Every structure is written in structure tokens, then in C-alpha cells.
DNA sequence: GGCGTCGGTAGACACTGTCTACCAGCGCCC
DNA sequence: GGGCGCTGGTAGACAGTGTCTACCGACGCC
């Protein structure tokens, strides 16, 4: 058959990725994913011993997708470090805005600890890149610390904005000024951005 | 009876608060809350038409508790604005650390939109206080914007730290340096703190 | 004193994740 | 070649969930 040449494992993850984009994170039922992949509800168990591990695999796709967009936004990496950090921040917020369900899934804390995929470590290379850029943009500071604070800021903006809390609190109509404020704060007064 | 002089509504919320502290957010089952309150699983429906509304009422307790701690940390409010902001940030992170389950519940986005309690608006007074302090600490800037960015930063640190992601990424052993970094960033170079 | 209403019970329903028994088809080896 | 075991999937049971509905007991009120 045309479907079974790709392993069921991949088809399940594919179905999950489509489902979370179409219906949101709460729709990612084990049985519904199996249904969409055209198999019985017990089949996923061969590949994912538990529901959480399947969700982890789906979230993993999200992290690699985010990393891909980051890489392509950075281009050849010749721009000024501060500008590259700004580009990363913008990509991060755009990803969270355009993939609400997937972003929500990626940061479900019970997923982070499950699966030998070690989902938490998946985001480390991207963080390392950020820390490197921060270190070049602000020599002299503890780059990993500042990068950590900045990452937390981006994450907070992404979440609180998508929930409407920040829109309500700040009264602004889009998160761009918040991103600017955060970048200015962590990267120091406007440099060559 | 000694139990029914307080309305079942309050007893349910009480049971939920205890349960989330003892067993974590995922344990907040409608049926388990009813069990702990000593009633049948259909009883809560008289007061909370849906499970989410009961959870909203429980989370509401969390917000008022947080506001209480903030108020008591600020004291008479005579300290320098920057110091007060720092105190608020510290209280926020401590609350998130000491009440992991409750904090997780408070920021479940599907809760924020449910219930005529309008949970999202509950955090507005506290945010207004923060924005006011930020405005006095940094006159000239858009206080609500900077306060929003700072709030997002605190929220991000609280979440990512409690999940272990920030500890892993920054290599620090406690979130205090992150708080300092964030405060320095948003409030400008160390003032009278 | 009968009646209606309030506050709670009990059970049904559909749905979930997990577990277990089964089994069809295939390759492999003696 | 024929039996065997393994791989990969099916089907059903089970406990638990949230919601809904029928019932009902005690209380207040006219």
C-alpha cells in the first residue's frame, strides 16, 4: 500500500502534527491520532509505550521546526550580533503566534520529563546559539545568564500574549513593542540593530 | 453538622486548594474534589456548572493569595520604587516556587477564559501596582509597556525554572541571579535598590 | 397539613489511556 | 517444504473522567 511504506511511527507523528495545527493541543488524543493514521487505538503502543511519549515525539517536531526557522532567519550569520538576537526573538514570537497549539504542546512540562527523547535537551543547541550571540553583543556580562533571562522573557511574552493577558494589561495591539522593550532591556541601550 | 454551616461551595474550593497543594494540578479531578468534600460527584454541579468553573474558583484563591503576599512584602510602600519592584519580583518567584501546583493552575489558559469570574482581570490590580512602581522608578518610559515586559520576564523565569529548563541552560543553582539580571535589564542600571 | 422548591444522590453515557488476549502473515531454519 | 516463531496490528475489557438526567428527602410557606 502507498501508506505503509512509511513506518506507522512516522505516520502517527505526522497525524499528530496535522491534528494539533488543525484542532489545538487538547485534541491530541491517543485514539484520535490513531484514527487519523488509520489504525486501531492499540496500534501506537508498539512504537510509543505511552501516550506521553507519542506527544513528546510530536513536540520534538515542533522544536526542530523552530530551530529550522531560526537558522534560516539568521542567514549566513554575518549580521551584527545584536541584530541576530533581534531576529531570533522575532522568529520565536512569530512561531508561537502561528503555531499556538504546537507551542503549547512543546512547553507542557509533563512532556519535558517524559520519553528518552529528553525533550528538554532538544532546545539546548538553540539556546547555546542565543547565548553565543548575546556574549558577542554584550561582552563582559555572563552570557548564559543574560541569555537565560532573555529566553524567559521571550517565552513569557509568547505565552501571556497568546492568552490575551498582556494585550489587556499593556493596552497595545501587537506584541512588537514588547519585543523591542525586552531586547532593549537585555541587550542594553539600542546598539546597531 | 459542623461541616455544612459553611456552604458546600466554599468547602469545594477549600478541598481543591488543599488537593492542588498536596497532589499537584493534574489531581484536581471533579470527582476527587467532591470526594474530599464528602459529597457525591454530581453535587458540585449545583454551584459550578462545569469543571472548569470550579477550577477557576480555586485559581482565584491563588491570585488573591499572591496579591496578599505582594501587599505584605511592600509594607507601607515608602521604600524606593526600584526596591519595591524588586520585592514584588522576589515574591512572585517565591510564590511560584512554593506553590507549584497552584501556579500551574493559575496560568492554565483555558481557565483564563472560563467562568464569569473573569480570571484574567483578577491579576490586573497587581499589574497596575507594578506599572505604577515602574513608572516612578523609570520616569519617561512607557510604564505599562515596560511593566508588561517585566511581568512576562518574571512569568517566564518562574515557569522555565520550575521545569528545570533554565537551570539546565544557565547552569546556575538558583533563580536569584536570573531575577537580578531581569530587574537590572528592565529597570536600568542598578539604582537605589 | 399538603405542596413546591432547594440541595444533593445515583446511575447512565460517551470518551479517555492502559492492558491483555488473540491472530494474520511473513521469513527462516532444519 | 512444512512447521515455527516473531513482527505488527486488531479487538475487547477495565477503571476513571466530565456531563447529563431522573429521582428524592427534608425544609419552608401558605
Tab-separated table of C-alpha atoms (C1' of nucleotides) in Angstrom, chain A residues 29-31 35 41 45 50-51, chain C residues 15-22:
chain	number	residue	atom	x	y	z
A	29	UNK	CA	-6.000	12.198	21.981
A	30	UNK	CA	-4.218	8.904	21.584
A	31	UNK	CA	-7.276	7.393	19.999
A	35	UNK	CA	-7.917	7.127	13.966
A	41	UNK	CA	-6.292	2.557	19.109
A	45	UNK	CA	1.562	1.156	21.679
A	50	UNK	CA	2.603	5.599	26.486
A	51	UNK	CA	0.548	8.497	25.270
C	15	DC	C1'	-14.920	9.100	25.915
C	16	DT	C1'	-10.176	8.528	27.572
C	17	DG	C1'	-5.429	5.722	28.374
C	18	DT	C1'	-3.792	1.307	29.517
C	19	DC	C1'	-3.566	-3.621	29.384
C	20	DT	C1'	-4.197	-8.326	27.593
C	21	DA	C1'	-5.567	-11.932	24.588
C	22	DC	C1'	-5.551	-13.013	20.034
